Amino acid sequence: MAIFKRRQERVPCTVEVSHRFEALHAHVRFNNGAVVYPGDEVLVHGAPVLAAYGEVIVEDRTATITRATWLERLWTRLTGDFDFMELCEFSFSEEIRL
């Protein structure tokens, strides 16, 4: 049945990787305005982008968006808050525990 089949889209994208003191990030922008919804998966094609300290690298690439089925999207929305709560269980401090 078509409602249970995952669809794939190939889209042009821009990858920006920053490895600076002010900003350490990696961003993907879809150049055609595509939007990623809960449960969707994105695969950016090409070799890994490795920025040396102090560099910002911007490259044009192609990405494949695998769209979630309606059931996967519903499941992701229902269980997403639980995954977020797992992140809240961790804290970062200088306290040393033995």
Coordinates of N, CA, C and O in Angstrom, one line a residue:
M1 N 0.8 -1.2 0.0 CA 0.0 0.0 0.0 C 0.9 1.2 0.0 O 1.9 1.3 0.7
A2 N 0.5 2.3 -0.8 CA 1.4 3.5 -0.9 C 1.5 4.3 0.4 O 2.5 4.9 0.5
I3 N 0.5 4.2 1.3 CA 0.7 5.0 2.5 C 1.7 4.5 3.5 O 2.1 5.1 4.4
F4 N 2.2 3.2 3.2 CA 3.2 2.6 4.1 C 4.6 2.6 3.4 O 5.5 2.2 4.0
K5 N 4.7 3.2 2.2 CA 5.9 3.2 1.5 C 6.6 4.6 1.7 O 6.0 5.6 1.7
R6 N 7.9 4.5 2.0 CA 8.7 5.7 2.2 C 9.1 6.3 0.9 O 9.5 5.6 0.0
R7 N 9.0 7.6 0.7 CA 9.4 8.3 -0.5 C 10.7 8.9 -0.3 O 11.1 9.3 0.9
Q8 N 11.5 9.1 -1.4 CA 12.8 9.7 -1.3 C 12.8 10.9 -2.2 O 12.2 10.8 -3.3
E9 N 13.5 12.0 -1.8 CA 13.6 13.2 -2.6 C 15.1 13.5 -2.7 O 15.8 13.5 -1.6
R10 N 15.6 13.8 -3.8 CA 17.0 14.3 -3.9 C 16.9 15.8 -4.1 O 16.2 16.3 -5.0
V11 N 17.6 16.5 -3.2 CA 17.5 18.0 -3.2 C 18.9 18.6 -3.2 O 19.8 18.1 -2.6
P12 N 19.1 19.8 -3.8 CA 20.3 20.5 -3.7 C 20.4 21.2 -2.3 O 19.4 21.6 -1.8
C13 N 21.6 21.2 -1.7 CA 21.7 21.8 -0.4 C 23.1 22.5 -0.3 O 24.0 22.3 -1.1
T14 N 23.2 23.3 0.7 CA 24.4 24.0 1.1 C 24.8 23.6 2.5 O 24.0 23.6 3.4
V15 N 26.1 23.1 2.6 CA 26.6 22.6 3.9 C 27.5 23.7 4.4 O 28.4 24.1 3.7
E16 N 27.4 24.1 5.7 CA 28.3 25.1 6.3 C 28.8 24.4 7.6 O 28.0 24.1 8.5
V17 N 30.1 24.3 7.7 CA 30.8 23.8 8.9 C 31.7 24.9 9.4 O 32.6 25.4 8.7
S18 N 31.5 25.3 10.7 CA 32.3 26.3 11.3 C 33.1 25.6 12.5 O 32.5 25.0 13.3
H19 N 34.4 25.9 12.6 CA 35.2 25.4 13.7 C 36.0 26.6 14.2 O 37.2 26.7 14.1
R20 N 35.3 27.5 14.8 CA 35.9 28.7 15.4 C 35.6 28.8 16.8 O 34.6 28.2 17.3
F21 N 36.3 29.7 17.5 CA 36.0 29.9 19.0 C 34.6 30.4 19.2 O 33.9 30.0 20.1
E22 N 34.2 31.3 18.3 CA 32.9 32.0 18.4 C 31.7 31.1 18.0 O 30.6 31.2 18.5
A23 N 32.0 30.1 17.1 CA 30.9 29.3 16.6 C 31.4 27.9 16.2 O 32.3 27.8 15.3
L24 N 30.9 26.9 16.8 CA 31.2 25.5 16.4 C 29.9 24.9 16.0 O 29.0 24.6 16.8
H25 N 29.7 24.7 14.6 CA 28.4 24.2 14.2 C 28.5 23.6 12.8 O 29.5 23.8 12.1
A26 N 27.5 22.8 12.4 CA 27.4 22.3 11.1 C 25.9 22.5 10.7 O 25.0 22.0 11.4
H27 N 25.6 23.1 9.6 CA 24.3 23.4 9.2 C 24.1 22.9 7.7 O 25.0 23.0 6.9
V28 N 22.9 22.5 7.4 CA 22.5 22.1 6.1 C 21.2 23.0 5.7 O 20.3 23.0 6.5
R29 N 21.3 23.7 4.6 CA 20.2 24.5 4.1 C 19.8 23.8 2.8 O 20.6 23.6 1.9
F30 N 18.5 23.6 2.6 CA 18.0 23.0 1.3 C 17.7 24.2 0.4 O 17.0 25.1 0.7
N31 N 18.4 24.2 -0.8 CA 18.3 25.3 -1.7 C 17.0 25.4 -2.4 O 16.7 26.4 -3.0
N32 N 16.2 24.3 -2.4 CA 14.9 24.4 -3.1 C 13.7 24.7 -2.1 O 12.6 24.6 -2.5
G33 N 14.0 24.9 -0.9 CA 13.0 25.2 0.1 C 12.4 24.0 0.8 O 11.4 24.1 1.5
A34 N 12.9 22.8 0.6 CA 12.4 21.6 1.2 C 12.4 21.7 2.7 O 13.2 22.4 3.3
V35 N 11.4 21.1 3.3 CA 11.2 21.1 4.8 C 11.3 19.7 5.3 O 10.8 18.8 4.7
V36 N 12.0 19.5 6.4 CA 12.1 18.2 7.0 C 11.1 18.1 8.2 O 11.1 19.0 9.0
Y37 N 10.3 17.1 8.2 CA 9.3 16.9 9.2 C 9.7 15.8 10.2 O 10.6 15.0 10.0
P38 N 9.0 15.7 11.4 CA 9.4 14.6 12.3 C 9.4 13.3 11.7 O 8.4 12.9 11.0
G39 N 10.4 12.5 11.9 CA 10.5 11.1 11.4 C 11.3 11.1 10.1 O 11.7 10.0 9.7
D40 N 11.4 12.2 9.4 CA 12.2 12.2 8.1 C 13.7 12.0 8.4 O 14.2 12.3 9.5
E41 N 14.4 11.4 7.4 CA 15.8 11.2 7.5 C 16.5 11.9 6.4 O 16.0 12.0 5.3
V42 N 17.7 12.5 6.7 CA 18.4 13.3 5.7 C 19.8 12.7 5.6 O 20.5 12.4 6.6
L43 N 20.3 12.4 4.3 CA 21.6 11.9 4.0 C 22.3 12.9 3.1 O 21.8 13.1 2.0
V44 N 23.3 13.6 3.5 CA 24.1 14.5 2.7 C 25.2 13.7 2.0 O 26.0 13.0 2.6
H45 N 25.2 13.8 0.6 CA 26.2 13.0 -0.1 C 27.5 13.7 -0.2 O 27.6 14.9 -0.2
G46 N 28.6 12.9 -0.3 CA 29.9 13.5 -0.5 C 30.8 13.1 0.7 O 30.4 12.5 1.7
A47 N 32.1 13.5 0.5 CA 33.0 13.2 1.6 C 32.8 14.1 2.8 O 32.2 15.2 2.7
P48 N 33.2 13.6 4.0 CA 33.0 14.5 5.2 C 33.7 15.8 5.1 O 34.7 15.9 4.5
V49 N 33.1 16.8 5.6 CA 33.7 18.2 5.6 C 34.5 18.3 6.9 O 33.9 18.3 8.0
L50 N 35.8 18.5 6.8 CA 36.6 18.7 7.9 C 37.2 20.1 7.9 O 38.1 20.4 7.1
A51 N 36.8 20.9 8.9 CA 37.3 22.3 9.0 C 38.3 22.3 10.1 O 38.1 21.9 11.2
A52 N 39.5 22.9 9.7 CA 40.5 23.1 10.7 C 40.1 24.2 11.7 O 39.2 25.0 11.4
Y53 N 40.8 24.3 12.8 CA 40.4 25.4 13.8 C 40.6 26.7 13.1 O 41.5 27.0 12.5
G54 N 39.5 27.6 13.3 CA 39.5 28.9 12.7 C 38.9 29.0 11.4 O 38.7 30.1 10.8
E55 N 38.5 27.9 10.8 CA 37.9 27.8 9.4 C 36.4 27.7 9.4 O 35.8 27.2 10.4
V56 N 35.8 28.3 8.4 CA 34.4 28.1 8.0 C 34.4 27.6 6.6 O 34.9 28.3 5.7
I57 N 33.8 26.4 6.4 CA 33.7 25.8 5.0 C 32.3 25.8 4.6 O 31.4 25.3 5.3
V58 N 32.0 26.3 3.4 CA 30.7 26.3 2.8 C 30.8 25.5 1.5 O 31.6 25.9 0.6
E59 N 30.0 24.5 1.3 CA 30.0 23.7 0.1 C 28.6 23.4 -0.4 O 27.7 23.2 0.4
D60 N 28.4 23.4 -1.7 CA 27.2 22.9 -2.3 C 27.2 21.4 -2.5 O 28.2 20.9 -3.0
R61 N 26.1 20.8 -2.1 CA 26.0 19.3 -2.1 C 24.7 18.9 -2.6 O 23.8 19.7 -2.8
T62 N 24.4 17.6 -2.6 CA 23.1 17.0 -2.9 C 22.8 16.2 -1.6 O 23.6 15.5 -1.1
A63 N 21.5 16.2 -1.2 CA 21.0 15.4 -0.1 C 19.8 14.6 -0.5 O 19.1 15.0 -1.5
T64 N 19.7 13.5 0.2 CA 18.5 12.6 -0.1 C 17.6 12.7 1.2 O 18.1 12.4 2.3
I65 N 16.4 13.2 1.1 CA 15.4 13.2 2.2 C 14.5 12.0 2.0 O 13.9 11.8 1.0
T66 N 14.5 11.1 3.0 CA 13.6 9.9 3.1 C 12.5 10.3 4.0 O 12.6 10.5 5.2
R67 N 11.3 10.4 3.4 CA 10.1 10.9 4.1 C 9.5 9.7 4.9 O 9.4 8.6 4.5
A68 N 9.2 10.1 6.1 CA 8.5 9.1 7.0 C 7.1 8.8 6.6 O 6.5 9.7 6.0
T69 N 6.7 7.6 6.8 CA 5.3 7.3 6.6 C 4.4 8.0 7.6 O 4.9 8.5 8.6
W70 N 3.1 8.0 7.4 CA 2.2 8.7 8.3 C 2.3 8.1 9.7 O 2.2 8.8 10.7
L71 N 2.5 6.8 9.7 CA 2.6 6.1 11.0 C 3.9 6.4 11.7 O 3.9 6.6 13.0
E72 N 5.0 6.4 11.0 CA 6.3 6.8 11.6 C 6.2 8.2 12.1 O 6.8 8.5 13.2
R73 N 5.6 9.1 11.3 CA 5.5 10.5 11.8 C 4.7 10.7 13.0 O 5.1 11.4 14.0
L74 N 3.6 9.9 13.1 CA 2.8 9.9 14.3 C 3.5 9.4 15.5 O 3.5 10.0 16.6
W75 N 4.2 8.3 15.3 CA 5.0 7.7 16.4 C 6.1 8.6 16.9 O 6.3 8.8 18.1
T76 N 6.8 9.3 16.0 CA 7.8 10.3 16.3 C 7.2 11.4 17.2 O 7.8 11.8 18.2
R77 N 6.1 11.9 16.8 CA 5.5 13.0 17.5 C 5.0 12.5 18.9 O 5.2 13.3 19.9
L78 N 4.5 11.3 19.0 CA 4.0 10.8 20.3 C 5.2 10.5 21.3 O 5.1 10.7 22.5
T79 N 6.3 10.0 20.8 CA 7.4 9.6 21.6 C 8.6 10.6 21.7 O 9.5 10.4 22.5
G80 N 8.5 11.7 20.9 CA 9.6 12.6 20.8 C 9.9 13.3 22.2 O 11.0 13.6 22.5
D81 N 8.8 13.6 22.9 CA 9.0 14.2 24.2 C 9.8 13.4 25.2 O 10.5 13.8 26.0
F82 N 9.6 12.0 25.1 CA 10.3 11.1 26.0 C 11.8 11.2 25.7 O 12.6 11.1 26.6
D83 N 12.2 11.2 24.4 CA 13.6 11.3 24.0 C 14.2 12.6 24.5 O 15.3 12.6 25.0
F84 N 13.4 13.7 24.5 CA 13.9 15.0 25.0 C 14.2 14.9 26.5 O 15.2 15.4 27.0
M85 N 13.3 14.2 27.2 CA 13.5 14.1 28.6 C 14.7 13.3 29.0 O 15.3 13.5 30.0
E86 N 15.1 12.4 28.1 CA 16.4 11.6 28.4 C 17.5 12.6 28.4 O 18.5 12.5 29.2
L87 N 17.5 13.6 27.5 CA 18.6 14.6 27.5 C 18.6 15.4 28.7 O 19.7 15.8 29.2
C88 N 17.5 15.7 29.3 CA 17.4 16.5 30.5 C 17.9 15.8 31.7 O 18.2 16.4 32.7
E89 N 18.1 14.5 31.7 CA 18.6 13.7 32.8 C 20.1 13.9 33.0 O 20.6 13.6 34.0
F90 N 20.8 14.4 32.0 CA 22.2 14.6 32.1 C 22.5 16.1 32.5 O 21.8 17.0 32.1
S91 N 23.6 16.3 33.3 CA 24.0 17.6 33.6 C 25.5 17.7 33.4 O 26.2 16.6 33.5
F92 N 26.0 18.8 33.2 CA 27.4 19.0 33.0 C 27.9 19.9 34.1 O 27.5 21.1 34.3
S93 N 28.8 19.4 34.9 CA 29.4 20.2 36.0 C 30.8 19.7 36.2 O 31.3 18.8 35.7
E94 N 31.5 20.5 37.1 CA 32.9 20.2 37.4 C 33.0 19.3 38.6 O 34.1 19.0 39.0
E95 N 31.9 18.9 39.2 CA 31.9 18.0 40.3 C 32.4 16.6 39.9 O 32.0 16.1 38.9
I96 N 33.3 16.1 40.7 CA 33.9 14.8 40.4 C 33.2 13.8 41.4 O 33.2 14.0 42.6
R97 N 32.7 12.7 40.8 CA 32.0 11.7 41.6 C 33.0 10.5 41.6 O 33.5 10.1 40.6
L98 N 33.1 9.9 42.7 CA 33.9 8.7 42.9 C 33.1 7.5 43.1 O 32.1 7.5 43.6

